[in-house]
Amino acid sequence: MVPKIGIEDINYILAKMCEISFWVYFVGGYIVYKVVYFWNFDTLYHIPGPWWSVFTSLPYQTKRLSGDIDRYSRYLHTKYGTIVRIGPQMVSICKNQDIRLILSSHKYPKSRAYEKSVTNEYDIFSTTRPDFNKMRRMQLGRPLTQTSIIDAEELITKRGIEQLIKKLDQDINVGNGYCIINLLTLFQSLTADIIAELTFGETFEAVKNGGHPVLQWIEYTIKVAVMGMIFPLSNYFPVIFKKMKQGKQKMMEYVFSRVQKRRLLSKMKQKTHIKQDILQSCLLAVNRNGKKLTESQIIAEIMILILAGTDTTGITMTWLIHFYLLYPRVFERVVEEIKREFPDKTKRIGYKEALKKLPYSVATIKECMRIKPAASGVLPRDSSSDGVRLSGGYVPPDTVIMLVVEGGNYDKSVWENPDKFMPERFLGEKGKLLTKKLVTFSSGVRSCPGKNLVWMEILTVIPNLVRGYNIELLSDSVYRPDKIDQSRQNEPLLYKDYNYGTRVIADYENVCRVKISHRK
Ligand code: HEM
């Protein structure tokens, strides 16, 4: 029997056909529009890139969301050259010289995606406005200058290496001669304790207690900020990245409570108990309009300093020890240099002496920062209303330029055999340290103001740690000197990592564990 077709069925079929034709016309029309636009008006038509980049940057942004942007950028630049189109108004660049040119002046500001990316305020890091940034760098930069950091060495040592030694000695005693520790947790605890001391004059006691919830809040806050930059819609829907947003909320509440506590102390006129720390600098700072910073501006700035100052340095120290354990000859040379220059174990090695007497060790730190820059991924900038002429070609006005940090540190025109871990590249004649063109801390006008603190922390921790303790791989360690990575020219296989603003080490709970005992 032939089924009967009623008027409703005909209406339904007609409606469906209309709907399909609408989409066919819509998509077809869009493609025709794009093709016509591409041939006639597209300012980036001359820049090579994947086909989809004419229409969208979605595949690129998806790679950023997945944390895989370093590997993906490397693939794109190997395939298409030093400037690659990655979206209708977006390019990626990887040449050291080009990256430093863009970073050198306020002419090429941070792209709009940065704005209010961490809290709902403009702050030193997320502002795109040069005048505001200069003002904040003046107000907050003072406690981070070389002189201030050298003045704070005693405090940094007390909260840093001294706590670390206490903790290791205790654990080694309990463990009958050795202990197993997680390097990343230990170093992040240490940097968190130091930044808390410099910021509020307090400590999280994270080293002593083997961690603190703040470490998780920091990780979540950085991740959710980066996700919001890549995928701004996520900021309007509380359910998206809910767990991370909760971590950020806790972080903000914590900072708020510290600011309140300090205000209370000031009101109670207990001025003698108030330290001249970073929080105090924020409370005393005055904006251009002559007014003090609002509560939310202060919270925003303190949040930035804690976020920027904890993960990055902890991650760098973890990678450094990872390199030492994978390159035993380098490690032997480091230990030999430290023991030779500082034989008296009862005297703590200080920052200035370490910098002066340990050129090889310093070179290993620089090489670690080159290969694995802790604030990783890409730095988005605007090409300005004039556009910019780069060594690889011209980038037209109003284009977002993604600067690949790793690209700048691996550029073959600056670094010979970039995949190889070769600390010697930072040593000149008679072992003198060379200044080279690292972009690990960015460079130019928006470069990292925390650099002095980073070097103070690393140079007071690593030489003392390495002189006093044996650090060994566990017998079941996944990463070993003889486990080779063919994609790195047969160099040892390194930790797998992801980029979410900072370089997150995959499976760090397991892979960062090492055995520590006293060095005889
Ligand atoms: C190894 C450790 C560190 C690395 C590799 C690092 C790297 C960087 C990089 C690449 C930038 C530029 C980011 C961008 O343009 O998007 C930056 C900015 C910044 N860093 Fe660091 N950083 C480190 C540690 C610190 C520390 C310890 C602090 C402070 C306590 C700090 C405070 C800042 C601030 C406030 C900015 C924003 C500056 C501005 O935009 O004017 N950083 N850092």
Coordinates of C-alpha atoms and ligand atoms in Angstrom, one line a residue:
M1 CA 0.0 0.0 0.0
V2 CA 1.3 3.5 -0.9
P3 CA 1.3 5.7 2.3
K4 CA -1.0 8.7 2.1
I5 CA 0.7 12.1 2.1
G6 CA -1.3 14.7 3.8
I7 CA -1.0 18.5 3.6
E8 CA 0.9 18.5 6.9
D9 CA 3.6 16.3 5.5
I10 CA 3.9 18.5 2.4
N11 CA 4.2 21.6 4.7
Y12 CA 6.9 19.8 6.7
I13 CA 8.9 18.8 3.6
L14 CA 8.6 22.4 2.2
A15 CA 9.8 23.8 5.6
K16 CA 12.7 21.5 5.7
M17 CA 13.7 22.3 2.1
C18 CA 13.5 26.0 2.9
E19 CA 15.7 25.5 6.0
I20 CA 18.3 23.5 4.0
S21 CA 18.3 26.0 1.2
F22 CA 18.8 28.8 3.7
W23 CA 21.9 27.1 5.1
V24 CA 23.2 26.2 1.6
Y25 CA 22.9 29.9 0.5
F26 CA 24.2 31.1 3.8
V27 CA 27.4 29.0 3.8
G28 CA 27.8 29.3 0.1
G29 CA 27.4 33.1 0.3
Y30 CA 29.9 33.2 3.1
I31 CA 32.5 31.2 1.1
V32 CA 31.9 33.4 -2.0
Y33 CA 32.3 36.5 0.2
K34 CA 35.5 35.2 1.7
V35 CA 37.0 34.2 -1.7
V36 CA 36.1 37.7 -3.2
Y37 CA 37.4 39.4 -0.1
F38 CA 40.6 37.2 -0.1
W39 CA 41.4 38.1 -3.8
N40 CA 40.6 41.8 -3.5
F41 CA 40.9 43.2 0.0
D42 CA 42.6 40.6 2.3
T43 CA 45.6 42.4 3.8
L44 CA 47.2 39.1 4.9
Y45 CA 46.9 37.3 1.5
H46 CA 50.7 37.3 1.0
I47 CA 51.4 35.5 4.3
P48 CA 51.5 31.7 4.0
G49 CA 49.5 29.5 6.4
P50 CA 47.0 26.7 6.6
W51 CA 43.9 27.1 4.3
W52 CA 41.5 27.6 7.3
S53 CA 43.4 30.7 8.5
V54 CA 41.6 32.8 5.8
F55 CA 38.3 32.0 7.5
T56 CA 39.0 31.5 11.2
S57 CA 41.6 31.1 13.9
L58 CA 39.6 28.4 15.7
P59 CA 41.9 25.4 15.0
Y60 CA 44.8 27.5 16.3
Q61 CA 42.9 28.6 19.4
T62 CA 41.9 25.0 20.0
K63 CA 45.6 24.1 20.1
R64 CA 46.1 26.9 22.7
L65 CA 43.2 25.5 24.8
S66 CA 44.7 22.0 24.7
G67 CA 48.1 23.4 26.0
D68 CA 49.9 22.1 22.9
I69 CA 50.8 25.5 21.4
D70 CA 54.6 25.1 21.6
R71 CA 54.7 21.9 19.5
Y72 CA 52.0 23.2 17.2
S73 CA 53.9 26.5 16.6
R74 CA 57.0 24.6 15.8
Y75 CA 55.1 22.5 13.3
L76 CA 53.6 25.6 11.6
H77 CA 56.8 27.5 11.3
T78 CA 58.7 24.5 10.0
K79 CA 56.1 24.1 7.3
Y80 CA 55.3 27.7 6.4
G81 CA 58.3 29.8 7.4
T82 CA 59.1 32.5 9.9
I83 CA 55.7 34.4 9.6
V84 CA 52.6 32.2 9.4
R85 CA 49.0 33.3 9.0
I86 CA 46.9 31.6 11.7
G87 CA 43.6 33.6 11.4
P88 CA 41.8 36.2 9.3
Q89 CA 43.7 39.0 11.2
M90 CA 46.3 36.9 13.1
V91 CA 49.9 35.8 12.4
S92 CA 52.5 33.9 14.4
I93 CA 56.2 34.8 14.4
C94 CA 59.3 32.9 15.6
K95 CA 62.4 34.9 14.7
N96 CA 64.4 36.1 17.7
Q97 CA 65.2 39.4 16.0
D98 CA 61.5 40.1 15.1
I99 CA 60.2 39.1 18.5
R100 CA 62.6 41.5 20.2
L101 CA 61.7 44.3 17.7
I102 CA 58.0 44.0 18.6
L103 CA 58.8 43.8 22.3
S104 CA 61.2 46.8 22.3
S105 CA 58.6 49.6 22.3
H106 CA 55.1 50.5 23.4
K107 CA 54.3 51.0 19.7
Y108 CA 53.2 47.4 19.5
P109 CA 51.0 47.0 22.6
K110 CA 49.7 43.8 24.2
S111 CA 46.6 42.6 22.3
R112 CA 43.1 43.4 23.7
A113 CA 42.6 39.8 24.9
Y114 CA 44.9 40.6 27.9
E115 CA 42.6 43.2 29.3
K116 CA 41.2 42.3 32.7
S117 CA 42.2 38.7 32.0
V118 CA 43.1 37.9 35.6
T119 CA 40.6 39.9 37.7
N120 CA 38.0 42.5 36.7
E121 CA 40.6 45.3 37.1
Y122 CA 43.3 46.8 34.9
D123 CA 46.6 45.8 36.4
I124 CA 50.3 45.9 35.7
F125 CA 50.3 42.7 33.6
S126 CA 46.9 42.8 31.8
T127 CA 46.7 46.5 30.8
T128 CA 47.2 47.3 27.2
R129 CA 47.7 51.0 27.9
P130 CA 51.3 52.2 28.0
D131 CA 50.8 55.1 30.4
F132 CA 49.0 52.9 32.9
N133 CA 51.6 50.3 32.7
K134 CA 54.4 52.8 33.1
M135 CA 52.7 54.1 36.2
R136 CA 52.2 50.7 37.8
R137 CA 55.8 49.7 37.0
M138 CA 57.0 52.7 38.9
Q139 CA 54.6 52.1 41.8
L140 CA 55.2 48.3 42.1
G141 CA 58.6 47.9 40.5
R142 CA 60.5 49.4 43.4
P143 CA 60.4 46.4 45.7
L144 CA 61.6 44.3 42.8
T145 CA 64.7 46.3 41.7
Q146 CA 68.1 44.8 42.0
T147 CA 68.9 47.0 45.1
S148 CA 65.7 46.1 46.9
I149 CA 66.1 42.4 46.2
I150 CA 69.7 42.4 47.4
D151 CA 68.6 44.2 50.5
A152 CA 66.0 41.4 51.0
E153 CA 68.5 38.6 50.6
E154 CA 68.5 37.6 54.3
L155 CA 64.7 37.4 54.3
I156 CA 64.6 35.4 51.0
T157 CA 67.3 33.0 52.4
K158 CA 65.4 32.6 55.7
R159 CA 62.1 31.7 53.9
G160 CA 63.8 29.9 51.0
I161 CA 66.9 27.7 51.3
E162 CA 67.0 27.6 55.1
Q163 CA 63.4 26.2 55.3
L164 CA 64.3 23.8 52.5
I165 CA 67.4 22.5 54.3
K166 CA 65.4 22.1 57.6
K167 CA 62.7 20.1 55.7
L168 CA 65.1 17.8 53.9
D169 CA 67.2 17.1 57.1
Q170 CA 64.0 16.2 58.9
D171 CA 62.7 13.9 56.2
I172 CA 66.2 12.3 55.7
N173 CA 66.4 11.6 59.5
V174 CA 62.9 10.0 59.5
G175 CA 63.7 8.0 56.3
N176 CA 66.9 6.5 57.7
G177 CA 69.4 8.3 55.5
Y178 CA 67.3 9.4 52.5
C179 CA 63.9 10.8 51.5
I180 CA 61.8 10.8 48.4
I181 CA 60.5 14.3 47.5
N182 CA 58.6 15.8 44.7
L183 CA 60.8 18.5 43.2
L184 CA 58.0 20.6 41.7
T185 CA 55.9 20.7 45.0
L186 CA 59.0 21.5 47.0
F187 CA 60.2 24.4 44.7
Q188 CA 56.7 25.8 44.3
S189 CA 56.2 25.7 48.0
L190 CA 59.5 27.5 48.5
T191 CA 58.7 30.3 46.0
A192 CA 55.2 30.7 47.4
D193 CA 56.7 31.1 50.9
I194 CA 59.2 33.7 49.6
I195 CA 56.6 35.8 47.7
A196 CA 54.2 35.7 50.7
E197 CA 57.0 37.0 52.9
L198 CA 57.9 39.8 50.4
T199 CA 54.3 40.7 49.8
F200 CA 52.5 40.5 53.2
G201 CA 55.4 39.7 55.6
E202 CA 53.9 36.3 56.2
T203 CA 54.5 32.7 55.2
F204 CA 52.3 29.9 53.9
E205 CA 54.7 27.5 55.7
A206 CA 54.3 25.4 52.5
V207 CA 57.9 24.0 52.6
K208 CA 57.5 23.0 56.2
N209 CA 54.2 21.3 55.6
G210 CA 55.0 19.8 52.3
G211 CA 52.6 22.0 50.3
H212 CA 49.6 24.4 50.8
P213 CA 46.2 24.8 49.1
V214 CA 47.5 28.1 47.6
L215 CA 49.6 26.1 45.1
Q216 CA 46.4 24.7 43.6
W217 CA 44.6 28.0 43.6
I218 CA 47.6 29.6 41.8
E219 CA 47.6 26.9 39.2
Y220 CA 43.8 27.2 38.6
T221 CA 43.8 31.1 38.5
I222 CA 46.6 31.1 35.9
K223 CA 44.8 28.5 33.8
V224 CA 41.4 30.2 34.0
A225 CA 42.9 33.5 33.0
V226 CA 44.6 32.0 30.0
M227 CA 41.4 30.1 29.0
G228 CA 39.5 33.4 29.3
M229 CA 42.0 35.1 27.0
I230 CA 41.7 32.4 24.4
F231 CA 37.9 31.8 24.8
P232 CA 36.4 35.0 26.2
L233 CA 32.9 33.7 26.2
S234 CA 33.9 31.4 29.1
N235 CA 34.1 34.4 31.4
Y236 CA 30.3 34.9 31.1
F237 CA 29.3 31.3 32.0
P238 CA 30.1 30.3 35.6
V239 CA 29.7 26.6 34.8
I240 CA 32.5 26.6 32.2
F241 CA 35.9 25.8 34.0
K242 CA 33.9 25.9 37.3
K243 CA 36.5 24.2 39.4
M244 CA 39.2 26.6 38.2
K245 CA 37.0 29.6 38.8
Q246 CA 36.4 28.3 42.4
G247 CA 40.2 28.1 42.9
K248 CA 40.5 31.7 41.6
Q249 CA 37.7 32.8 44.0
K250 CA 39.6 31.3 46.9
M251 CA 42.8 33.0 45.9
M252 CA 41.0 36.4 45.7
E253 CA 39.4 35.9 49.1
Y254 CA 42.7 35.0 50.6
V255 CA 44.4 38.2 49.2
F256 CA 41.3 40.2 50.3
S257 CA 41.7 38.9 53.8
R258 CA 45.4 39.9 53.9
V259 CA 44.6 43.5 52.7
Q260 CA 41.8 43.7 55.4
K261 CA 44.2 42.6 58.1
R262 CA 46.8 45.2 57.1
R263 CA 44.2 48.0 57.1
L264 CA 43.1 46.9 60.5
L265 CA 46.7 47.0 61.8
S266 CA 47.1 50.5 60.3
K267 CA 43.8 51.6 62.0
M268 CA 45.0 50.2 65.4
K269 CA 48.0 52.4 64.9
Q270 CA 50.3 49.4 65.4
K271 CA 52.6 51.0 62.9
T272 CA 55.7 49.3 64.3
H273 CA 54.3 46.0 63.3
I274 CA 53.8 47.1 59.7
K275 CA 56.5 45.9 57.3
Q276 CA 57.6 47.9 54.3
D277 CA 56.6 45.1 52.0
I278 CA 54.9 45.0 48.5
L279 CA 51.4 45.3 50.0
Q280 CA 52.5 48.4 51.9
S281 CA 53.8 49.9 48.6
C282 CA 50.4 49.2 47.0
L283 CA 48.6 50.8 50.0
L284 CA 50.8 53.9 49.8
A285 CA 50.8 54.2 46.0
V286 CA 49.0 57.2 44.4
N287 CA 47.5 57.1 40.9
R288 CA 48.0 60.0 38.4
N289 CA 44.6 61.4 39.5
G290 CA 46.1 61.9 42.9
K291 CA 43.9 59.2 44.4
K292 CA 45.1 56.0 46.2
L293 CA 44.5 52.6 44.6
T294 CA 41.1 51.2 45.2
E295 CA 40.6 47.9 47.2
S296 CA 40.0 46.0 44.0
Q297 CA 43.1 47.5 42.3
I298 CA 45.2 46.5 45.2
I299 CA 43.9 43.0 45.2
A300 CA 44.4 42.8 41.4
E301 CA 48.1 43.8 41.7
I302 CA 48.9 41.5 44.6
M303 CA 47.2 38.6 42.8
I304 CA 49.4 39.3 39.8
L305 CA 52.6 39.3 41.8
I306 CA 51.7 36.0 43.6
L307 CA 50.7 34.3 40.4
A308 CA 53.7 35.5 38.4
G309 CA 56.1 34.9 41.2
T310 CA 55.4 31.4 42.3
D311 CA 54.8 28.9 39.5
T312 CA 57.4 30.2 37.1
T313 CA 60.4 30.1 39.3
G314 CA 59.4 26.8 40.9
I315 CA 59.0 25.3 37.4
T316 CA 62.4 26.6 36.3
M317 CA 64.2 25.1 39.3
T318 CA 62.4 21.7 38.7
W319 CA 63.5 21.7 35.0
L320 CA 67.1 22.6 36.1
I321 CA 67.4 19.6 38.3
H322 CA 65.7 17.5 35.6
F323 CA 68.5 18.6 33.2
Y324 CA 71.2 17.8 35.8
L325 CA 69.8 14.3 36.2
L326 CA 69.6 13.6 32.5
Y327 CA 73.0 15.1 31.7
P328 CA 75.3 13.5 34.4
R329 CA 78.5 15.1 33.0
V330 CA 77.0 18.6 33.3
F331 CA 75.8 17.8 36.8
E332 CA 79.3 16.5 37.8
R333 CA 80.9 19.7 36.5
V334 CA 78.3 21.9 38.4
V335 CA 79.0 20.0 41.7
E336 CA 82.7 20.1 41.1
E337 CA 82.6 23.9 40.5
I338 CA 80.5 24.6 43.6
K339 CA 82.7 22.4 45.9
R340 CA 85.9 23.9 44.5
E341 CA 84.7 27.5 45.0
F342 CA 82.8 27.0 48.2
P343 CA 84.4 24.1 50.2
D344 CA 83.3 25.3 53.6
K345 CA 79.9 23.6 54.0
T346 CA 79.1 25.5 57.2
K347 CA 78.9 28.8 55.3
R348 CA 75.9 29.5 53.3
I349 CA 76.6 30.4 49.6
G350 CA 75.2 33.9 49.0
Y351 CA 73.8 35.5 45.8
K352 CA 76.6 37.8 44.8
E353 CA 79.4 35.2 45.4
A354 CA 77.5 32.6 43.5
L355 CA 77.0 34.9 40.5
K356 CA 80.7 35.8 40.5
K357 CA 82.3 32.5 41.2
L358 CA 80.0 30.0 39.5
P359 CA 80.0 30.9 35.8
Y360 CA 79.4 27.3 34.6
S361 CA 76.5 26.8 37.0
V362 CA 75.0 30.1 36.0
A363 CA 75.4 29.0 32.4
T364 CA 73.4 25.8 33.1
I365 CA 70.6 27.9 34.5
K366 CA 70.5 30.2 31.5
E367 CA 70.5 27.2 29.2
C368 CA 67.6 25.6 31.1
M369 CA 65.7 28.9 30.8
R370 CA 66.4 28.9 27.1
I371 CA 65.2 25.4 26.4
K372 CA 62.2 25.4 28.8
P373 CA 61.1 29.0 29.3
A374 CA 58.7 28.8 32.3
A375 CA 56.2 31.4 31.1
S376 CA 55.6 29.6 27.9
G377 CA 53.6 29.6 24.8
V378 CA 52.8 32.8 22.9
L379 CA 52.7 36.5 23.7
P380 CA 50.0 38.3 21.7
R381 CA 50.8 41.8 20.5
D382 CA 49.1 44.3 18.1
S383 CA 50.9 45.3 14.9
S384 CA 49.7 49.0 15.4
S385 CA 48.0 51.3 13.0
D386 CA 51.2 51.4 10.9
G387 CA 51.9 47.7 10.6
V388 CA 55.4 46.5 11.0
R389 CA 58.2 45.4 8.8
L390 CA 59.9 42.3 10.1
S391 CA 62.9 40.3 8.7
G392 CA 60.5 37.7 7.3
G393 CA 58.1 40.2 5.7
Y394 CA 55.6 43.0 6.3
V395 CA 52.7 42.5 8.8
P396 CA 49.9 45.0 8.0
P397 CA 48.1 47.2 10.5
D398 CA 45.6 45.9 13.1
T399 CA 46.9 42.4 13.0
V400 CA 47.4 40.3 16.2
I401 CA 50.9 39.0 16.2
M402 CA 51.6 35.9 18.3
L403 CA 55.2 35.9 19.5
V404 CA 56.4 32.3 20.0
V405 CA 58.7 32.5 23.1
E406 CA 60.2 29.1 22.4
G407 CA 60.8 30.1 18.8
G408 CA 62.9 33.1 19.9
N409 CA 65.0 30.8 22.1
Y410 CA 65.5 28.2 19.4
D411 CA 66.2 30.5 16.5
K412 CA 69.1 28.8 14.5
S413 CA 70.5 32.2 13.5
V414 CA 71.2 32.9 17.2
W415 CA 71.5 29.4 18.8
E416 CA 73.6 26.7 17.2
N417 CA 72.1 23.2 17.6
P418 CA 69.1 24.7 19.6
D419 CA 67.8 21.3 20.7
K420 CA 71.0 20.4 22.5
F421 CA 71.5 21.3 26.2
M422 CA 74.8 23.1 25.9
P423 CA 75.5 25.5 28.8
E424 CA 78.9 26.3 27.2
R425 CA 77.0 28.5 24.7
F426 CA 76.7 31.1 27.5
L427 CA 80.4 31.0 28.2
G428 CA 83.0 33.2 26.4
E429 CA 86.7 33.4 26.6
K430 CA 88.2 32.2 29.9
G431 CA 84.8 31.0 31.0
K432 CA 83.3 34.5 31.2
L433 CA 79.5 34.6 31.1
L434 CA 78.0 36.0 27.9
T435 CA 74.8 38.0 27.6
K436 CA 72.7 36.4 25.0
K437 CA 69.3 37.1 23.4
L438 CA 67.0 35.0 25.6
V439 CA 63.3 35.9 25.4
T440 CA 62.4 33.8 28.4
F441 CA 61.6 37.0 30.4
S442 CA 60.1 38.7 27.4
S443 CA 62.2 41.8 26.6
G444 CA 61.9 45.6 26.2
V445 CA 59.2 47.7 27.7
R446 CA 56.9 45.0 29.1
S447 CA 59.7 42.6 30.1
C448 CA 59.5 40.7 33.4
P449 CA 60.1 43.0 36.5
G450 CA 60.5 39.9 38.6
K451 CA 63.8 38.8 37.0
N452 CA 66.0 40.0 39.8
L453 CA 64.0 38.1 42.4
V454 CA 64.1 34.9 40.2
W455 CA 67.9 35.0 40.0
M456 CA 68.2 35.7 43.8
E457 CA 66.0 32.7 44.5
I458 CA 67.7 30.3 42.1
L459 CA 71.2 31.3 43.1
T460 CA 70.6 31.1 46.8
V461 CA 68.8 27.7 46.5
I462 CA 70.5 25.6 43.9
P463 CA 74.2 25.9 44.8
N464 CA 73.5 25.3 48.5
L465 CA 71.2 22.4 47.7
V466 CA 73.6 20.7 45.3
R467 CA 76.6 21.1 47.6
G468 CA 74.9 19.6 50.6
Y469 CA 72.8 16.8 49.0
N470 CA 72.9 14.0 46.5
I471 CA 69.9 14.1 44.2
E472 CA 69.2 10.9 42.3
L473 CA 66.7 9.4 40.0
L474 CA 64.3 6.8 41.4
S475 CA 65.0 3.2 40.1
D476 CA 61.6 3.3 38.2
S477 CA 62.1 6.8 36.8
V478 CA 60.5 7.2 33.4
Y479 CA 63.0 9.8 32.3
R480 CA 66.7 8.7 32.3
P481 CA 69.9 9.7 30.5
D482 CA 69.7 6.7 28.2
K483 CA 66.1 7.2 27.2
I484 CA 66.6 9.0 23.9
D485 CA 64.2 11.3 22.0
Q486 CA 64.8 11.1 18.3
S487 CA 62.9 14.3 17.7
R488 CA 65.5 16.1 19.8
Q489 CA 68.4 14.9 17.7
N490 CA 68.9 11.9 20.0
E491 CA 69.1 13.9 23.2
P492 CA 67.5 12.5 26.4
L493 CA 63.7 12.5 26.5
L494 CA 62.4 15.4 28.5
Y495 CA 59.3 15.7 30.7
K496 CA 56.2 16.1 28.7
D497 CA 54.7 19.5 29.3
Y498 CA 51.8 21.8 28.4
N499 CA 51.4 25.5 28.1
Y500 CA 48.8 27.2 30.2
G501 CA 50.5 30.5 30.7
T502 CA 53.1 28.6 32.6
R503 CA 54.8 25.4 31.6
V504 CA 52.8 22.6 33.3
I505 CA 54.7 19.3 33.7
A506 CA 52.4 16.4 32.8
D507 CA 51.9 13.8 35.5
Y508 CA 54.2 15.8 37.8
E509 CA 53.0 13.9 40.9
N510 CA 54.9 10.9 39.6
V511 CA 57.6 12.1 37.3
C512 CA 59.1 14.8 39.5
R513 CA 59.9 12.5 42.4
V514 CA 63.6 12.1 43.3
K515 CA 65.7 10.5 46.0
I516 CA 67.7 12.9 48.3
S517 CA 70.4 12.1 50.8
H518 CA 73.3 14.0 52.5
R519 CA 76.4 14.4 50.3
K520 CA 79.4 13.0 52.1
Ligands
HEM1 C1 61.5 32.1 35.9 C2 60.5 32.9 36.3 C3 59.8 33.9 35.5 C4 59.7 34.0 34.1 C5 60.2 33.0 33.1 C6 58.9 35.1 33.8 C7 58.5 35.5 32.5 C8 57.7 36.6 32.2 C9 57.3 36.9 30.9 C10 57.6 36.2 29.6 C11 56.5 38.1 31.0 C12 55.8 38.8 29.8 C13 54.4 38.2 29.7 C14 53.6 38.8 28.6 O1 54.0 39.8 27.9 O2 52.5 38.3 28.4 C15 56.5 38.4 32.4 C16 55.8 39.5 32.8 C17 55.7 39.8 34.2 N1 56.3 39.1 35.2 FE1 57.5 37.5 35.1 N2 58.5 35.8 35.0 C18 59.1 35.1 36.0 C19 59.0 35.4 37.3 C20 58.4 36.5 37.8 C21 58.4 36.9 39.2 C22 59.1 36.2 40.3 C23 57.6 38.1 39.3 C24 57.3 38.9 40.5 C25 57.2 38.6 41.7 C26 57.1 38.4 38.0 C27 56.3 39.4 37.7 C28 55.9 39.8 36.4 C29 55.0 40.9 36.1 C30 54.4 41.8 37.1 C31 54.9 40.9 34.7 C32 54.0 41.9 33.9 C33 55.0 43.0 33.4 C34 54.3 44.0 32.4 O3 53.4 43.6 31.7 O4 54.7 45.2 32.4 N3 57.6 37.4 37.1 N4 57.2 37.5 33.1

